[in-house]
Amino acid sequence: MFRRAIFLALATATLAACGAVPSGPTRSPQSAPRPVAISPDAQMCLAGLSDAGSRFSPLPDRFDGPGCAVTGAVQLSAVRGDRTQLGISNIGPVECATAQAFAAWARFGVDRAARQILGSPIERIETMGSYVCRNVAGTERRSAHSRAEAIDIAAFILADGRRISVLGDWSGDSREEREFLRVVHQSACKRFGTVLGPDYNAAHRDHLHLEIGGGSFCR
């Protein structure tokens, strides 16, 4: 039933974007709003994300310049943990396959590690954003962020109130917190093509960069 609801919602969004037949001069196609994509591949990805227990809204495609686009993306509001929903803060548009990888990592790699190592489940994951039209630092190559295929993770809020941050706890005093951050980093490497953290360079001292593409690069 939920898959059918997604399809109907997407179809409604598409029809709404088309609008009524205008009575006056028509606008150029370029100025019309782009409908939410409902291709078979998009439907399958959205259905899988829904089956995983994530809360999200499909987003219309958007093109912001050479190499910068949001296509087949969603706005995540929560993902499923083993026992409860996990909140997400400061996240923007995320390409659907990236959102699926993130949801699986949050449940199986983060929430379970927090309970096993820190004795408390996760309540919220703090991010530093996802989509931004920019190049990889120091290069002329577009970042995966410019395609909404990357998420930067800053911290984890536990149900017992603790906040475990990459900046403050990667090399902090608590052995358990250091272990937790390294476990979730290694877990991310099993689901994302590129994972960068504080051991990679100074630019990543305060976050974990999770990127769906890029082959297999874990630092």
Short mmCIF file of C-alpha atoms in Angstrom, two decimals:
data_model
loop_
_atom_site.label_atom_id
_atom_site.label_comp_id
_atom_site.label_asym_id
_atom_site.label_seq_id
_atom_site.Cartn_x
_atom_site.Cartn_y
_atom_site.Cartn_z
CA MET A 1 0.00 0.00 0.00
CA PHE A 2 2.81 2.42 0.84
CA ARG A 3 4.45 1.86 -2.56
CA ARG A 4 1.14 2.65 -4.22
CA ALA A 5 0.85 5.78 -2.07
CA ILE A 6 4.31 6.90 -3.18
CA PHE A 7 3.38 6.36 -6.82
CA LEU A 8 0.12 8.30 -6.44
CA ALA A 9 1.91 11.12 -4.64
CA LEU A 10 4.53 11.33 -7.35
CA ALA A 11 1.90 11.22 -10.09
CA THR A 12 -0.05 13.98 -8.35
CA ALA A 13 3.11 16.09 -8.07
CA THR A 14 3.77 15.59 -11.78
CA LEU A 15 0.24 16.60 -12.79
CA ALA A 16 0.35 19.59 -10.49
CA ALA A 17 3.61 20.69 -12.08
CA CYS A 18 2.04 20.51 -15.55
CA GLY A 19 -0.70 22.97 -14.55
CA ALA A 20 -3.81 23.94 -16.47
CA VAL A 21 -3.85 25.00 -20.12
CA PRO A 22 -3.05 28.73 -20.06
CA SER A 23 -5.50 31.18 -21.54
CA GLY A 24 -2.84 33.71 -22.47
CA PRO A 25 0.66 33.52 -23.99
CA THR A 26 2.51 30.38 -23.01
CA ARG A 27 5.78 30.47 -21.12
CA SER A 28 8.89 28.82 -22.48
CA PRO A 29 9.49 25.21 -21.32
CA GLN A 30 12.69 26.34 -19.61
CA SER A 31 10.76 28.51 -17.17
CA ALA A 32 8.22 25.84 -16.21
CA PRO A 33 8.78 23.93 -12.95
CA ARG A 34 10.24 20.49 -13.41
CA PRO A 35 8.03 17.64 -12.17
CA VAL A 36 9.16 15.03 -9.69
CA ALA A 37 10.66 12.13 -11.63
CA ILE A 38 8.55 8.96 -11.67
CA SER A 39 10.64 6.75 -13.94
CA PRO A 40 10.62 3.00 -13.15
CA ASP A 41 14.11 3.26 -11.68
CA ALA A 42 13.07 6.20 -9.51
CA GLN A 43 9.96 4.36 -8.33
CA MET A 44 12.03 1.30 -7.42
CA CYS A 45 14.56 3.36 -5.44
CA LEU A 46 11.85 5.31 -3.61
CA ALA A 47 9.98 2.11 -2.80
CA GLY A 48 13.16 0.57 -1.38
CA LEU A 49 13.81 3.65 0.71
CA SER A 50 10.24 3.48 2.02
CA ASP A 51 10.52 -0.24 2.78
CA ALA A 52 13.62 0.53 4.86
CA GLY A 53 11.46 2.75 7.09
CA SER A 54 12.86 6.11 6.00
CA ARG A 55 10.79 9.30 6.03
CA PHE A 56 11.36 11.50 3.00
CA SER A 57 9.86 13.68 0.28
CA PRO A 58 10.75 13.22 -3.41
CA LEU A 59 12.21 16.37 -4.96
CA PRO A 60 11.86 17.81 -8.48
CA ASP A 61 14.92 17.70 -10.70
CA ARG A 62 17.04 20.84 -10.62
CA PHE A 63 19.95 22.06 -12.73
CA ASP A 64 22.17 24.83 -11.38
CA GLY A 65 24.91 25.10 -13.96
CA PRO A 66 27.64 22.99 -15.57
CA GLY A 67 28.15 19.83 -13.53
CA CYS A 68 25.69 20.87 -10.83
CA ALA A 69 22.35 19.07 -10.67
CA VAL A 70 19.88 17.44 -8.32
CA THR A 71 18.18 14.54 -10.11
CA GLY A 72 16.18 11.67 -8.68
CA ALA A 73 16.70 13.13 -5.21
CA VAL A 74 14.84 13.15 -1.91
CA GLN A 75 14.68 15.26 1.21
CA LEU A 76 15.28 12.93 4.14
CA SER A 77 13.69 13.74 7.49
CA ALA A 78 14.42 10.49 9.35
CA VAL A 79 15.76 6.97 8.85
CA ARG A 80 14.97 3.77 10.66
CA GLY A 81 17.00 2.44 13.55
CA ASP A 82 16.48 -1.00 15.07
CA ARG A 83 13.98 0.36 17.58
CA THR A 84 13.06 3.93 16.68
CA GLN A 85 13.37 6.54 13.95
CA LEU A 86 16.69 8.39 13.82
CA GLY A 87 16.50 12.12 13.19
CA ILE A 88 18.79 13.90 10.71
CA SER A 89 19.76 17.55 10.99
CA ASN A 90 21.03 20.05 8.42
CA ILE A 91 20.72 17.70 5.45
CA GLY A 92 19.74 18.94 2.01
CA PRO A 93 18.79 17.12 -1.20
CA VAL A 94 20.26 13.62 -1.50
CA GLU A 95 20.25 11.45 -4.62
CA CYS A 96 18.04 8.43 -3.93
CA ALA A 97 20.72 5.70 -4.10
CA THR A 98 22.89 7.79 -1.77
CA ALA A 99 19.95 8.11 0.61
CA GLN A 100 19.49 4.32 0.55
CA ALA A 101 23.15 3.72 1.42
CA PHE A 102 22.96 6.32 4.19
CA ALA A 103 19.80 4.78 5.66
CA ALA A 104 21.35 1.30 5.77
CA TRP A 105 24.57 2.65 7.30
CA ALA A 106 22.67 4.64 9.93
CA ARG A 107 20.76 1.58 11.09
CA PHE A 108 23.25 -1.25 10.79
CA GLY A 109 26.54 0.63 11.09
CA VAL A 110 25.77 3.51 13.46
CA ASP A 111 22.79 2.72 15.68
CA ARG A 112 23.97 -0.82 16.46
CA ALA A 113 27.55 0.33 17.09
CA ALA A 114 26.32 3.00 19.48
CA ARG A 115 24.33 0.48 21.51
CA GLN A 116 27.12 -2.08 21.56
CA ILE A 117 30.04 0.26 22.26
CA LEU A 118 28.46 3.24 24.05
CA GLY A 119 25.47 1.57 25.67
CA SER A 120 22.88 3.91 24.15
CA PRO A 121 21.01 4.03 20.84
CA ILE A 122 21.31 6.93 18.42
CA GLU A 123 18.68 9.66 18.52
CA ARG A 124 19.94 11.97 15.76
CA ILE A 125 22.71 12.25 13.21
CA GLU A 126 24.08 15.76 12.64
CA THR A 127 25.30 16.51 9.14
CA MET A 128 27.14 19.41 7.54
CA GLY A 129 24.96 19.19 4.47
CA SER A 130 24.79 17.28 1.22
CA TYR A 131 24.17 19.17 -2.03
CA VAL A 132 26.31 22.18 -2.92
CA CYS A 133 27.50 23.29 -6.35
CA ARG A 134 31.29 23.32 -5.95
CA ASN A 135 34.55 21.73 -7.04
CA VAL A 136 36.74 19.35 -5.09
CA ALA A 137 39.01 21.61 -3.02
CA GLY A 138 42.14 22.60 -4.94
CA THR A 139 40.91 21.16 -8.26
CA GLU A 140 38.71 22.05 -11.22
CA ARG A 141 36.78 18.79 -10.87
CA ARG A 142 33.21 18.88 -9.63
CA SER A 143 32.62 17.40 -6.17
CA ALA A 144 30.11 14.60 -5.62
CA HIS A 145 28.30 17.19 -3.51
CA SER A 146 27.47 19.01 -6.75
CA ARG A 147 25.34 15.97 -7.77
CA ALA A 148 23.82 15.40 -4.29
CA GLU A 149 25.79 12.12 -4.10
CA ALA A 150 27.69 12.91 -0.89
CA ILE A 151 26.85 13.65 2.76
CA ASP A 152 29.16 15.11 5.39
CA ILE A 153 28.65 13.75 8.93
CA ALA A 154 29.58 15.98 11.88
CA ALA A 155 28.25 14.26 15.01
CA PHE A 156 25.96 11.69 16.59
CA ILE A 157 23.44 12.48 19.34
CA LEU A 158 22.72 9.56 21.68
CA ALA A 159 19.40 8.88 23.39
CA ASP A 160 21.14 9.41 26.75
CA GLY A 161 22.03 12.98 25.74
CA ARG A 162 25.67 12.55 24.79
CA ARG A 163 26.99 14.19 21.62
CA ILE A 164 29.85 12.38 19.88
CA SER A 165 31.52 14.67 17.35
CA VAL A 166 34.15 13.91 14.76
CA LEU A 167 36.01 17.11 15.62
CA GLY A 168 36.01 16.68 19.38
CA ASP A 169 36.10 12.92 19.88
CA TRP A 170 38.06 11.33 17.02
CA SER A 171 41.20 11.87 19.11
CA GLY A 172 39.44 12.58 22.40
CA ASP A 173 39.98 11.18 25.89
CA SER A 174 37.29 8.49 25.76
CA ARG A 175 38.48 5.16 24.38
CA GLU A 176 34.89 4.04 23.74
CA GLU A 177 34.04 7.18 21.78
CA ARG A 178 37.19 6.90 19.68
CA GLU A 179 36.37 3.26 18.99
CA PHE A 180 32.78 4.11 18.05
CA LEU A 181 33.85 6.73 15.50
CA ARG A 182 36.33 4.37 13.88
CA VAL A 183 33.77 1.56 13.73
CA VAL A 184 31.18 3.76 12.00
CA HIS A 185 33.90 5.04 9.64
CA GLN A 186 34.87 1.49 8.65
CA SER A 187 31.23 0.49 8.36
CA ALA A 188 30.66 3.38 5.94
CA CYS A 189 33.49 2.06 3.78
CA LYS A 190 31.41 -1.08 3.13
CA ARG A 191 28.47 0.92 1.72
CA PHE A 192 30.01 4.00 0.07
CA GLY A 193 32.58 4.27 -2.70
CA THR A 194 34.55 7.06 -1.03
CA VAL A 195 34.81 7.69 2.72
CA LEU A 196 37.13 10.40 4.07
CA GLY A 197 37.76 11.28 7.72
CA PRO A 198 40.25 13.06 9.97
CA ASP A 199 43.06 10.66 9.09
CA TYR A 200 42.81 11.70 5.42
CA ASN A 201 43.66 15.40 5.73
CA ALA A 202 43.05 18.52 7.82
CA ALA A 203 40.07 19.52 5.69
CA HIS A 204 38.20 16.48 7.06
CA ARG A 205 39.18 16.90 10.71
CA ASP A 206 35.58 17.79 11.64
CA HIS A 207 33.50 15.40 9.52
CA LEU A 208 33.17 12.11 7.69
CA HIS A 209 32.65 12.53 3.95
CA LEU A 210 30.41 9.76 2.58
CA GLU A 211 30.22 9.54 -1.21
CA ILE A 212 28.29 6.94 -3.21
CA GLY A 213 30.73 6.96 -6.15
CA GLY A 214 34.49 7.16 -6.52
CA GLY A 215 35.33 3.46 -6.66
CA SER A 216 36.64 2.18 -3.34
CA PHE A 217 38.61 4.72 -1.35
CA CYS A 218 38.52 4.60 2.45
CA ARG A 219 40.77 6.94 4.48
#
